[in-house]
Coordinates of C-alpha atoms in Angstrom, one line a residue:
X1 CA 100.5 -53.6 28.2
X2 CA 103.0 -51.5 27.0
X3 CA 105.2 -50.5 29.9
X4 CA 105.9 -46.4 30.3
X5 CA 108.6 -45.1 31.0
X6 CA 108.8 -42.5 34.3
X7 CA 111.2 -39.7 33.4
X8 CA 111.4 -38.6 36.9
X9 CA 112.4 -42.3 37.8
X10 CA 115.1 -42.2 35.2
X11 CA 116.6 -39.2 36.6
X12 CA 116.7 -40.4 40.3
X13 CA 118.5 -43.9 38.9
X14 CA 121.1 -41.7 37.0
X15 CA 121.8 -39.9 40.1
X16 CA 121.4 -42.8 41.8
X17 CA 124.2 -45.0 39.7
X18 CA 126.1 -43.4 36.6
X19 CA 126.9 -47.4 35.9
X20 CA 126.1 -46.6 32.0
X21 CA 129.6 -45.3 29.9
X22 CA 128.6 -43.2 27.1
X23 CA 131.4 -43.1 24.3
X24 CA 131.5 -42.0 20.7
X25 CA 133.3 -42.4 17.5
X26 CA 133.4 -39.7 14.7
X27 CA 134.2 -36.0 15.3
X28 CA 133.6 -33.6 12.8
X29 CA 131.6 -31.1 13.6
X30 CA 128.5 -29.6 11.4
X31 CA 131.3 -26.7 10.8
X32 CA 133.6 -28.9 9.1
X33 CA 132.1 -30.8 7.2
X34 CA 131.6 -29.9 3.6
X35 CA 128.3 -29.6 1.6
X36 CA 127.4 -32.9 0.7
X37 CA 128.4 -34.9 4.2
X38 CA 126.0 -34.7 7.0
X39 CA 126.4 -36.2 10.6
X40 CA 124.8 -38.8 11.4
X41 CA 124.3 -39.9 14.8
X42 CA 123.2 -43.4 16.1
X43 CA 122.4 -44.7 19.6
X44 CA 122.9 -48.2 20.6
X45 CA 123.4 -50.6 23.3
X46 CA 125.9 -53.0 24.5
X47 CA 129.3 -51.5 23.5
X48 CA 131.8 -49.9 24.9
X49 CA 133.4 -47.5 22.2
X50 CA 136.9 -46.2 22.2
X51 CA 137.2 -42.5 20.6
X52 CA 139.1 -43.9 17.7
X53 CA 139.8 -47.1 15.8
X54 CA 143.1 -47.8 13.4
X55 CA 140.4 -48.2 10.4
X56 CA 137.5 -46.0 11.0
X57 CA 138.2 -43.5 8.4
X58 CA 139.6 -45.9 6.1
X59 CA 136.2 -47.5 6.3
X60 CA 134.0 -44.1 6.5
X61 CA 135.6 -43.1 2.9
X62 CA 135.1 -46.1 1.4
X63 CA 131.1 -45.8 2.6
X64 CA 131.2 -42.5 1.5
X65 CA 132.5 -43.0 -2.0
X66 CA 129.8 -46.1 -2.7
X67 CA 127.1 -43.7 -1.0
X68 CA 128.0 -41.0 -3.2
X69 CA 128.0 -42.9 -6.1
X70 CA 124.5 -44.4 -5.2
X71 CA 122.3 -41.2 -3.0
X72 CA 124.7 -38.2 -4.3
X73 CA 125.6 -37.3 -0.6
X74 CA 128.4 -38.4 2.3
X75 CA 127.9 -39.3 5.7
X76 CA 130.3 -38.5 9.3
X77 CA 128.6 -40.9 11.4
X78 CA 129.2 -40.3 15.2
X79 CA 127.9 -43.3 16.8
X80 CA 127.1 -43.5 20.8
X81 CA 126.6 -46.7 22.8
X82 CA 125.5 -47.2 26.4
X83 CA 127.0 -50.0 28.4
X84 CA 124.3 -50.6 30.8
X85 CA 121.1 -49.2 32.0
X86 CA 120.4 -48.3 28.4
X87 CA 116.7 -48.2 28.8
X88 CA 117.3 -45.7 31.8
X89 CA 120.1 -43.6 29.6
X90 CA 117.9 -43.6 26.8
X91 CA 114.8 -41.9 28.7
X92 CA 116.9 -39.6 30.0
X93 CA 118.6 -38.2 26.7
X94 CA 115.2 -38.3 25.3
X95 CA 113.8 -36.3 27.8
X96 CA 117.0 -33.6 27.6
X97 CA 116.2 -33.8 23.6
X98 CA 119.3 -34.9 22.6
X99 CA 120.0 -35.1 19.6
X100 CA 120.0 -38.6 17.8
X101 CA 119.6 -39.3 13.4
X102 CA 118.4 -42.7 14.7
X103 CA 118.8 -45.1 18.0
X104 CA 118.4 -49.0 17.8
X105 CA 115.7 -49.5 20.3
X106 CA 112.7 -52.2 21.7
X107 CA 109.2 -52.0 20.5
X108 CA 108.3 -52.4 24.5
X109 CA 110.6 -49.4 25.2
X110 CA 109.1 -47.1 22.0
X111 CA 105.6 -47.8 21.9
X112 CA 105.5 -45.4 24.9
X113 CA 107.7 -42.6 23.2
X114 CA 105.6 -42.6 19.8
X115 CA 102.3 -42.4 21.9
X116 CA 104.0 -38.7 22.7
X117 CA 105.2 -37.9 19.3
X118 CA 109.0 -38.3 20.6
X119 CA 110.1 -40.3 17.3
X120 CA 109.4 -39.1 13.8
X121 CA 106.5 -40.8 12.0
X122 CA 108.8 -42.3 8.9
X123 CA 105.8 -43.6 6.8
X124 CA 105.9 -40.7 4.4
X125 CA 110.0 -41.3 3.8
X126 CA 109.4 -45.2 3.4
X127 CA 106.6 -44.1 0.7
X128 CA 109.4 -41.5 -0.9
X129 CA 112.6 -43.3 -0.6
X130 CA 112.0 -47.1 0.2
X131 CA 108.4 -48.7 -0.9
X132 CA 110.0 -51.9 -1.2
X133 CA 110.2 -52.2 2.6
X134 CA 106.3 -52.7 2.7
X135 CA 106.2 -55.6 1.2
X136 CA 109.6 -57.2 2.2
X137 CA 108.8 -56.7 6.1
X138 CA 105.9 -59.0 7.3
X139 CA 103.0 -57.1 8.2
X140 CA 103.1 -58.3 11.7
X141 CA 106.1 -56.1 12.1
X142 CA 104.8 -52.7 10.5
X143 CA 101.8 -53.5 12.7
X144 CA 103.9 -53.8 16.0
X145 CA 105.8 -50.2 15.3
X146 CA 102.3 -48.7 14.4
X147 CA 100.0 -46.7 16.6
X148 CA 97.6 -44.3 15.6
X149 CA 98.2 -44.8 11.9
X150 CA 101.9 -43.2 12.3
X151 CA 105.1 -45.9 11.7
X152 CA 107.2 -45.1 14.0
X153 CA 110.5 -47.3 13.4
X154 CA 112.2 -50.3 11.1
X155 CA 111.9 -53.6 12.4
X156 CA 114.6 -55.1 12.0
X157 CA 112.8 -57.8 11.9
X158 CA 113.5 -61.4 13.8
X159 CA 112.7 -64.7 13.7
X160 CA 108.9 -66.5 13.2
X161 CA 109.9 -68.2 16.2
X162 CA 112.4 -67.9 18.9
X163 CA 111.9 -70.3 21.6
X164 CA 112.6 -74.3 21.4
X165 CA 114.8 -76.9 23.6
X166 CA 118.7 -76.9 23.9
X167 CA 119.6 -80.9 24.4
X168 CA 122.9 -82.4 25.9
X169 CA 124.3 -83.8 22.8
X170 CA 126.9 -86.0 24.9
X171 CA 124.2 -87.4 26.8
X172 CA 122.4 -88.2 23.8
X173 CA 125.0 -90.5 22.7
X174 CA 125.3 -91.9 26.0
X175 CA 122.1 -92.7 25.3
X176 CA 122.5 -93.8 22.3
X177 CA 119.0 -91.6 21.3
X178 CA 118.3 -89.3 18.4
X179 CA 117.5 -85.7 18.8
X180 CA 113.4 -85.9 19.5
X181 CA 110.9 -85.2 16.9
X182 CA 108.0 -85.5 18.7
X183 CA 106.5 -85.0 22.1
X184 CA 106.4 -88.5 23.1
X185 CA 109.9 -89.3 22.1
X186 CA 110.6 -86.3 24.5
X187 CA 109.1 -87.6 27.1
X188 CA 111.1 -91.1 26.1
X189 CA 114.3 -89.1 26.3
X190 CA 113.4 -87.4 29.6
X191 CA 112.4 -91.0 31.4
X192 CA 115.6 -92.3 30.2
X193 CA 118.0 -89.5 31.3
X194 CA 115.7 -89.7 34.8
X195 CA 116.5 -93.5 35.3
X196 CA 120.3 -93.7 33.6
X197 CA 123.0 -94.3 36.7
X198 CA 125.8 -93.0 34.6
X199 CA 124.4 -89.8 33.9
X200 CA 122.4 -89.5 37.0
X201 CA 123.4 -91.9 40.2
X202 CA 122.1 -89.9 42.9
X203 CA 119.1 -88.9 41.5
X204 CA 119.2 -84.9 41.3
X205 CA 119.4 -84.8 37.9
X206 CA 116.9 -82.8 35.9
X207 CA 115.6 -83.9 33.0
X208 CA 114.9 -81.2 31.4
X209 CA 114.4 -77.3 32.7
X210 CA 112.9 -73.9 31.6
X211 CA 110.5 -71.2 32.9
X212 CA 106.6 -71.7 33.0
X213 CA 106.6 -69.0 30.4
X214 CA 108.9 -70.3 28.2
X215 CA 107.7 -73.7 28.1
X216 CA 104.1 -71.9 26.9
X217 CA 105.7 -70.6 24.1
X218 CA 107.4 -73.9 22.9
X219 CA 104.8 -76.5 24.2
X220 CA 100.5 -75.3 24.2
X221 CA 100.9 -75.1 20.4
X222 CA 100.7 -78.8 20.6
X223 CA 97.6 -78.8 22.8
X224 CA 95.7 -75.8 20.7
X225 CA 95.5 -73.7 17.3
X226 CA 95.4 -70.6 20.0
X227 CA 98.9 -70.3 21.8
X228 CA 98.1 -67.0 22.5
X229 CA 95.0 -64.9 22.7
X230 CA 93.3 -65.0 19.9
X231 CA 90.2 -63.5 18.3
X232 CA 86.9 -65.9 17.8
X233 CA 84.9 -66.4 14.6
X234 CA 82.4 -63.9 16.4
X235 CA 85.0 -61.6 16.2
X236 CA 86.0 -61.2 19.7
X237 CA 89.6 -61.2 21.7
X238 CA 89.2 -64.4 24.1
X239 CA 92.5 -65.1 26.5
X240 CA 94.3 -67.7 25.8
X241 CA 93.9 -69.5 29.3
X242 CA 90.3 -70.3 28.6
X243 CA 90.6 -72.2 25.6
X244 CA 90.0 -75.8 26.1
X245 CA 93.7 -76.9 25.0
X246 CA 95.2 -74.6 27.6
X247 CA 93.7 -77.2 30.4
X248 CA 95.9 -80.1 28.4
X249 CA 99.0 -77.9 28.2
X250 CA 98.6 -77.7 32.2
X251 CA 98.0 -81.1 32.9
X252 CA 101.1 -82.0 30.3
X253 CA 103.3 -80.2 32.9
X254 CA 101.9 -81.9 35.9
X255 CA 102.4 -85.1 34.6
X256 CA 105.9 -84.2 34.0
X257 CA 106.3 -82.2 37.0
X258 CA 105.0 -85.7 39.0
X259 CA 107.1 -87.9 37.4
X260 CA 110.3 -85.8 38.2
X261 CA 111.4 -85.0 34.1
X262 CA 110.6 -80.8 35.5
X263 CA 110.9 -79.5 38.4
X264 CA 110.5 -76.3 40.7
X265 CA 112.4 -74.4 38.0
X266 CA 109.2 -74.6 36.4
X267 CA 108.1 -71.4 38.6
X268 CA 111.2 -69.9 39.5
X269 CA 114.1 -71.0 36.7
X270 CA 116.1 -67.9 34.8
X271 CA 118.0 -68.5 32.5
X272 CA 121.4 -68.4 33.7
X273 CA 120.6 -71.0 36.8
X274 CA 119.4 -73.3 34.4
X275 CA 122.9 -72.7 31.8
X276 CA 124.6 -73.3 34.8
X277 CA 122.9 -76.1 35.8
X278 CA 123.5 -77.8 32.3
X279 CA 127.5 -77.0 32.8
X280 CA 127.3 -78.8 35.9
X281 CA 125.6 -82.1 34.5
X282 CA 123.0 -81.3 36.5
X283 CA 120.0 -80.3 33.5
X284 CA 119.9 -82.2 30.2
X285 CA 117.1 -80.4 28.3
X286 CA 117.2 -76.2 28.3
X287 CA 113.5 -75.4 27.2
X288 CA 114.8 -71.8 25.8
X289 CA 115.2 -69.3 23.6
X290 CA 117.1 -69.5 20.3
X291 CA 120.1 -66.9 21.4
X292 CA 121.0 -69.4 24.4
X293 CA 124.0 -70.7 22.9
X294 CA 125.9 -67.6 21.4
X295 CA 124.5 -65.1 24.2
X296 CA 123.6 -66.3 27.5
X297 CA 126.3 -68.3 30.1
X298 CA 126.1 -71.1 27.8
X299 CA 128.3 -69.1 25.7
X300 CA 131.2 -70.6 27.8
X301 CA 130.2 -73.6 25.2
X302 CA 132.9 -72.2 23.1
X303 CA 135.3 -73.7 26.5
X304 CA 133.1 -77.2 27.3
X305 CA 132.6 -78.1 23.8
X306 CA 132.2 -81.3 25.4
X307 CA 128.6 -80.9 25.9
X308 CA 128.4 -80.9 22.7
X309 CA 124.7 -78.8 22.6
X310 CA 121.7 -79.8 20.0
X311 CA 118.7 -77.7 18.9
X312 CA 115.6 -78.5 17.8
X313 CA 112.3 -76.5 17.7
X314 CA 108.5 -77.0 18.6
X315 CA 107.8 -80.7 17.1
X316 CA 106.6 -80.4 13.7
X317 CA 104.9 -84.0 14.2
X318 CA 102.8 -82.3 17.2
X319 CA 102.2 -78.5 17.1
X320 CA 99.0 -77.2 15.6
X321 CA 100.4 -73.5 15.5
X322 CA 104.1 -72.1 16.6
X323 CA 103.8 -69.5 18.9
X324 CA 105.6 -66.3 17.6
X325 CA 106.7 -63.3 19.6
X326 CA 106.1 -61.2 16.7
X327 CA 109.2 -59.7 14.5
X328 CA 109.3 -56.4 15.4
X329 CA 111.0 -56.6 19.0
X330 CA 114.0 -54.8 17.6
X331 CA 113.6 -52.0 15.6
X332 CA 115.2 -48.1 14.5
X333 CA 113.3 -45.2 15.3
X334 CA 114.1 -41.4 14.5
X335 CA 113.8 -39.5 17.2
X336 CA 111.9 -35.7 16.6
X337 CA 115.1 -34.0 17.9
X338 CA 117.5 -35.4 15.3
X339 CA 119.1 -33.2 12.6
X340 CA 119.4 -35.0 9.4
X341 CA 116.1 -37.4 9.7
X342 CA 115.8 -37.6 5.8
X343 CA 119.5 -38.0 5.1
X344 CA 119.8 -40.8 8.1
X345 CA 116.9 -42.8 6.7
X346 CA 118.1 -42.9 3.4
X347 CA 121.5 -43.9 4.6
X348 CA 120.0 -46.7 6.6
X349 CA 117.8 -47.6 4.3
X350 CA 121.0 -47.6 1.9
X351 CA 122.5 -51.0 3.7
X352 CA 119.6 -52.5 5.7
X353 CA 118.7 -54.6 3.1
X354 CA 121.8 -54.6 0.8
X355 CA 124.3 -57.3 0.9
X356 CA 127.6 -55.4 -0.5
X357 CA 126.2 -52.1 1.7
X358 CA 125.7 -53.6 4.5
X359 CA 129.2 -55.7 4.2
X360 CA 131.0 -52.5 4.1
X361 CA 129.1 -50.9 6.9
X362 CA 128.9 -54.0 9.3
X363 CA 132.6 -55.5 8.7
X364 CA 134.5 -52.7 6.7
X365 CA 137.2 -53.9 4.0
X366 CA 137.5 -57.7 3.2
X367 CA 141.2 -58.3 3.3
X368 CA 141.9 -55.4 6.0
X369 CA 139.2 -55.6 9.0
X370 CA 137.8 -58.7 7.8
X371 CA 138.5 -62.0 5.7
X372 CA 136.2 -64.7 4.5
X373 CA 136.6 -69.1 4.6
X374 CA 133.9 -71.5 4.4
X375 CA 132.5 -73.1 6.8
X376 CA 132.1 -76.8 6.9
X377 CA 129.5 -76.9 9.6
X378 CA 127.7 -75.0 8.4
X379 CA 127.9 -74.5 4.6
X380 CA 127.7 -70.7 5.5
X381 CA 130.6 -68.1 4.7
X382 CA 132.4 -67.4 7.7
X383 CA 133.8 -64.0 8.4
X384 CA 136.6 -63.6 10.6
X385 CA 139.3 -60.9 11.9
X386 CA 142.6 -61.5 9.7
X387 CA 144.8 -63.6 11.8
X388 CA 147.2 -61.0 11.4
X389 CA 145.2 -58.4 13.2
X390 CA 143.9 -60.0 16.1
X391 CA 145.7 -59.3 19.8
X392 CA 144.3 -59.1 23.3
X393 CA 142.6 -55.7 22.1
X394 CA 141.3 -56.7 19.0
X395 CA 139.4 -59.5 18.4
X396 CA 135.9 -58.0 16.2
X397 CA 135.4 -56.3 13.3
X398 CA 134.6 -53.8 15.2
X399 CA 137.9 -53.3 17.4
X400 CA 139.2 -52.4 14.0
X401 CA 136.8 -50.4 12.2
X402 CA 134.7 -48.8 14.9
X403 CA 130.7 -48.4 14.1
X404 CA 128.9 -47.2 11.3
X405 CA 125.4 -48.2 11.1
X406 CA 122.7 -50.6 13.6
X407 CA 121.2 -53.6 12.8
X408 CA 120.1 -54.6 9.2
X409 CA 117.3 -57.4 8.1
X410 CA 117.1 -60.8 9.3
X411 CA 118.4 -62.4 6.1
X412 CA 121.5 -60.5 5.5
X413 CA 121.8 -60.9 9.7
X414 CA 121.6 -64.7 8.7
X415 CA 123.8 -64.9 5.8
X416 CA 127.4 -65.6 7.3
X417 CA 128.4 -67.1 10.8
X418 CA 131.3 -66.1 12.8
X419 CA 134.8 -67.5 14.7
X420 CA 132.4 -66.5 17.6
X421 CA 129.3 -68.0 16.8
X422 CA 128.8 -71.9 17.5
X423 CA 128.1 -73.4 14.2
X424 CA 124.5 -74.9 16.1
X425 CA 124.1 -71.1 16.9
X426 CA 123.8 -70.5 12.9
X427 CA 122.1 -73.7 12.4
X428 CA 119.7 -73.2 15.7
X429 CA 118.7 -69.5 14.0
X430 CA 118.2 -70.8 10.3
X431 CA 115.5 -73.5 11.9
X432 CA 113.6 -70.5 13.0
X433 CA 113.4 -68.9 9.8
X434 CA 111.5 -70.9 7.6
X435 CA 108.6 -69.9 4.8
X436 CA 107.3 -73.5 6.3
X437 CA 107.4 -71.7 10.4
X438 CA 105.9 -68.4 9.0
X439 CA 102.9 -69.6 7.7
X440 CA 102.0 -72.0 10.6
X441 CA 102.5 -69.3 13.3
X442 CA 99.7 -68.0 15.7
X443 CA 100.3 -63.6 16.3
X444 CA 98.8 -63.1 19.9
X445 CA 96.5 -60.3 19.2
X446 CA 97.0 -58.1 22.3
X447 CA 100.1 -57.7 21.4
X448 CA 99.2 -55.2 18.8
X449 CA 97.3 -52.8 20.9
X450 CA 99.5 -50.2 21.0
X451 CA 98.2 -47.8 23.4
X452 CA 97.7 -47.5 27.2
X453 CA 95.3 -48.6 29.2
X454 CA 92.8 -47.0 31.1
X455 CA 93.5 -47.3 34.7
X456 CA 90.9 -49.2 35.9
X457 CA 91.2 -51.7 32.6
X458 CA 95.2 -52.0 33.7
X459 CA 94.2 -53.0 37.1
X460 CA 91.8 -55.7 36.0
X461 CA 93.7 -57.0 33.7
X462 CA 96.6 -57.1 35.8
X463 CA 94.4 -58.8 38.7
X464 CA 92.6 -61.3 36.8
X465 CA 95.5 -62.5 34.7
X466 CA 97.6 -62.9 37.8
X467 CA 94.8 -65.0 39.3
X468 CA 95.0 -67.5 35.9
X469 CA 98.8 -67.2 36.4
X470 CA 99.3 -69.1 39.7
X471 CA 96.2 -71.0 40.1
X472 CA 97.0 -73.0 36.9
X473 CA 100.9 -73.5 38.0
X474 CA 99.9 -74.7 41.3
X475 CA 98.1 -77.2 38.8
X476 CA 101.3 -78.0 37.5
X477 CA 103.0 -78.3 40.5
X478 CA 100.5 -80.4 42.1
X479 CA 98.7 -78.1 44.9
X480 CA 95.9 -78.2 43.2
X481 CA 94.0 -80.7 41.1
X482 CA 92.7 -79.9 37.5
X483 CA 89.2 -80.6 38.0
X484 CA 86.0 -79.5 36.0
X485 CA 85.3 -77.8 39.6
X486 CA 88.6 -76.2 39.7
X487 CA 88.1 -74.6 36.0
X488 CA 85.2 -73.4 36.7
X489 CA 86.1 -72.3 40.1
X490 CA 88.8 -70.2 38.2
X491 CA 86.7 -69.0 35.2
X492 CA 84.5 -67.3 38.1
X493 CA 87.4 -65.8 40.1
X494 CA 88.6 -64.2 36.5
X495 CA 85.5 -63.1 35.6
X496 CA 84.9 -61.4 39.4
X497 CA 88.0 -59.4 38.7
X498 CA 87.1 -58.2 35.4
X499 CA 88.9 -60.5 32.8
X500 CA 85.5 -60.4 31.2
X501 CA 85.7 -56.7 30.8
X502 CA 89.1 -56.9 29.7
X503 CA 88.6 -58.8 27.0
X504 CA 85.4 -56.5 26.3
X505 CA 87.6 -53.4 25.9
X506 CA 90.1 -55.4 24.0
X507 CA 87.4 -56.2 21.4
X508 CA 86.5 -53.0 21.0
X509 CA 90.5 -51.7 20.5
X510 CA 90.8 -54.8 17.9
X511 CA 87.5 -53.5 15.9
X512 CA 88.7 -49.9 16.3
X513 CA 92.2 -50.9 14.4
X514 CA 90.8 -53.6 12.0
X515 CA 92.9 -52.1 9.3
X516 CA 95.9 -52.6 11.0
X517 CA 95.3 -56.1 12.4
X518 CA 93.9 -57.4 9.2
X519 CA 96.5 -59.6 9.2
X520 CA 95.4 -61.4 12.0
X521 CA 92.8 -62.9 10.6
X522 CA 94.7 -64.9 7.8

């Protein structure tokens, strides 16, 4: 469940390692601005801001003078970023009520903080200012940044899916194979990247690679309709481990796992071990998430463009239901303690879903931060920094212009590519965004219990899903044998540790917050 946050905790790691840099753009003060301008101030993570930029104000006026035009007011956005430990930094600004308009944020992270009424519940200034977000955000998302009846942020909404298999292209040719579309010609590709000398003469050569978890997500919706616990036609929450096609997805693996296309990265692997693996001819299939390419190691793709990298997701031929991580992992919340909540919403609201708004507040000026080309990969507009401009300091929009807003929606996110963004980056994140994906995906409902635990509850299901956990990968990995004994064996052991009453008290959550979760359901 939703993990809480100890304040005390983030005060001894702050003393413990200042590693996080706090910087800021944008310096006007309340006292000099004029009547119609209010700051605006924005957390974020992941950047390290310089106090000034050549363009910043160039870019601010020309945002102000749209805005004005459109909302009647201005805006002197100061924007703040932490490097690193941004979860930590975050907790501990919150808990010193500092003063943020608006922070780009985790549904993990701010589930905990709306339980205490630390953000602003925003559904009465979606109902005043922007209705249309209702309908154009699924209702998956609203229900992820919902507790209690309150909203408490913006999804920024994501992808239906986000997991699928990154495949040596080179090797493919080598091979002189297709990219897969189904799990047996997987399986094809796997044997013959096991048994080719060229590609692997001594026999260390993995096949393919990814986490237990990860290959949950991609693989048991070809096994069963529930990747992901689920409610029955009786109307109950059942765990996804005891449905029958859970047992197949475990004996897929340790048929794999036996005939050497996985191996021990199966319990073990991170992500970077495995990128590094694949750098070193030493992995062929990456069973991963989406971002692997533009965002992880791999990244260094943009140097070996040799390996020539291929995406596919979950096998269309095969799955029953895509497993979806829901869409509201990345969201903006208003904290209590910020001082123009109304004015900030309407000025996100303003560009979050507006292609010329968003342009201006994203990449600044086209001609002067920015310049646009087509792409021929991709068919997508690409936006670059003007040749002119770039230098061993400069080299985003950003470098030039600074920061004036967070993220916006997934389609206007989608819309152009990037001089830093592998073209099968932008085709990798189009495949996941499908009406086709979005229909066929399974929601795991406990998920959407947004609320904590009672202690003994936490315990039990902590204890009992643990025991699932690694009795069914020492299936895969051979120690033990999927029987009918062994199931049964396990069902008892979860039951003994209270998965039963787990599930019980999940039940009654899901019947308490049917209005919600009606969607879930469909």
């Amino acid at each position: 469940m939703k993990r809480k946050l100890s304040l005390f905790l983030a005060v001894i790691m702050m003393l413990s390692f200042m590693v996080a840099t706090l910087s800021s753009c944008g310096d006007k003060t309340d006292e000099t601005l004029d009547k119609d301008t209010y700051n605006i101030s924005i957390l974020f993570p992941g950047y390290a801001l310089e106090q000034s930029y050549e363009y910043q104000k160039q870019v601010q006026d020309a945002i102000n003078e749209k805005l004005y035009n459109d909302l009647g007011f201005k805006v002197n956005v100061v924007c703040n970023s932490y490097v690193d430990q941004y979860e930590t930094m975050l907790a501990l600004d919150l808990a010193n009520k500092m003063s943020y308009d608006f922070i780009r944020t985790t549904n993990g992270t701010a589930a905990g903080y709306a339980e205490k009424d630390i953000f602003v519940d925003i559904k009465p200034l979606i109902d005043q200012y922007a209705p249309d977000l209702w309908d154009l955000i699924p209702e998956n998302a609203w229900a992820e940044c919902t507790i209690n009846g309150k909203v408490y942020g913006i999804p920024t909404c994501s992808f239906p899916i986000s997991y699928g298999l990154w495949i040596r292209g080179d090797w493919l040719k080598k091979l002189n194979k297709e990219l897969p579309t189904s799990l047996a010609e997987l399986e094809a590709l796997c044997e013959a990247i096991k048994t080719n000398k060229e590609i692997n003469p001594n026999g260390k050569v993995i096949p393919m690679a990814g986490n237990r978890d990860i290959m949950e997500f991609v693989f048991l919706g070809m096994f069963t309709d529930h990747p992901g616990d689920y409610v029955d036609e009786n109307g109950n929450v059942q765990p996804k481990y005891l449905d029958p096609g859970y047992r197949k997805f475990v004996e897929k693996l340790a048929e794999w796992y036996k005939k050497g296309y996985i191996d021990d990265l199966v319990t073990n692997g991170d992500e970077n071990t495995i990128n590094s693996l694949i750098s070193k001819d030493m992995v062929g299939i990456h069973v991963a998430n989406v971002y692997q390419l533009e965002y992880s190691t791999l990244n260094s793709y943009n140097a070996q463009k040799n390996l020539d990298m291929k995406w596919i997701i979950p096998f269309k031929a095969d799955t029953k239901k895509y497993y979806s991580s829901g869409f509201g992992s990345d969201i903006i919340s208003f904290p209590v303690t910020g001082k123009n909540t109304e004015k900030a919403f309407q000025y996100m609201n303003w560009y979050y879903n507006n292609q010329e708004n968003s342009d201006l507040v994203l990449y600044g000026l086209e001609g002067v931060t920015y310049e646009r080309s087509q792409d021929p990969e991709t068919g997508k507009e690409k936006l670059s920094v003007p040749a002119d401009k770039l230098s061993d300091t400069v080299k985003t929009f950003n470098d030039l212009k600074g920061f004036h807003g967070a993220n916006v929606f997934t389609r206007l996110q989608l819309l152009y590519t990037y001089n830093s963004r592998p073209a099968e980056s932008a085709k990798a994140y189009d495949s996941c965004n499908t009406d086709e994906i979005l229909n066929n995906c399974h929601l795991d409902v406990t998920r959407y219990f947004q609320t904590t635990l009672p202690v003994d509850i936490a315990t039990k299901s902590a204890d009992s899903r643990n025991v699932l956990y690694s009795r069914t990968l020492d299936m895969i990995t051979g120690k033990v044998a999927s029987t009918d004994a062994e199931w049964d064996k396990l069902r008892k052991e979860w039951e003994n540790l209270g998965g039963k009453q787990v599930y019980e008290h999940y039940t009654k959550l899901y019947n308490e917050n049917k209005a919600t979760l009606s969607f879930l359901s469909k």
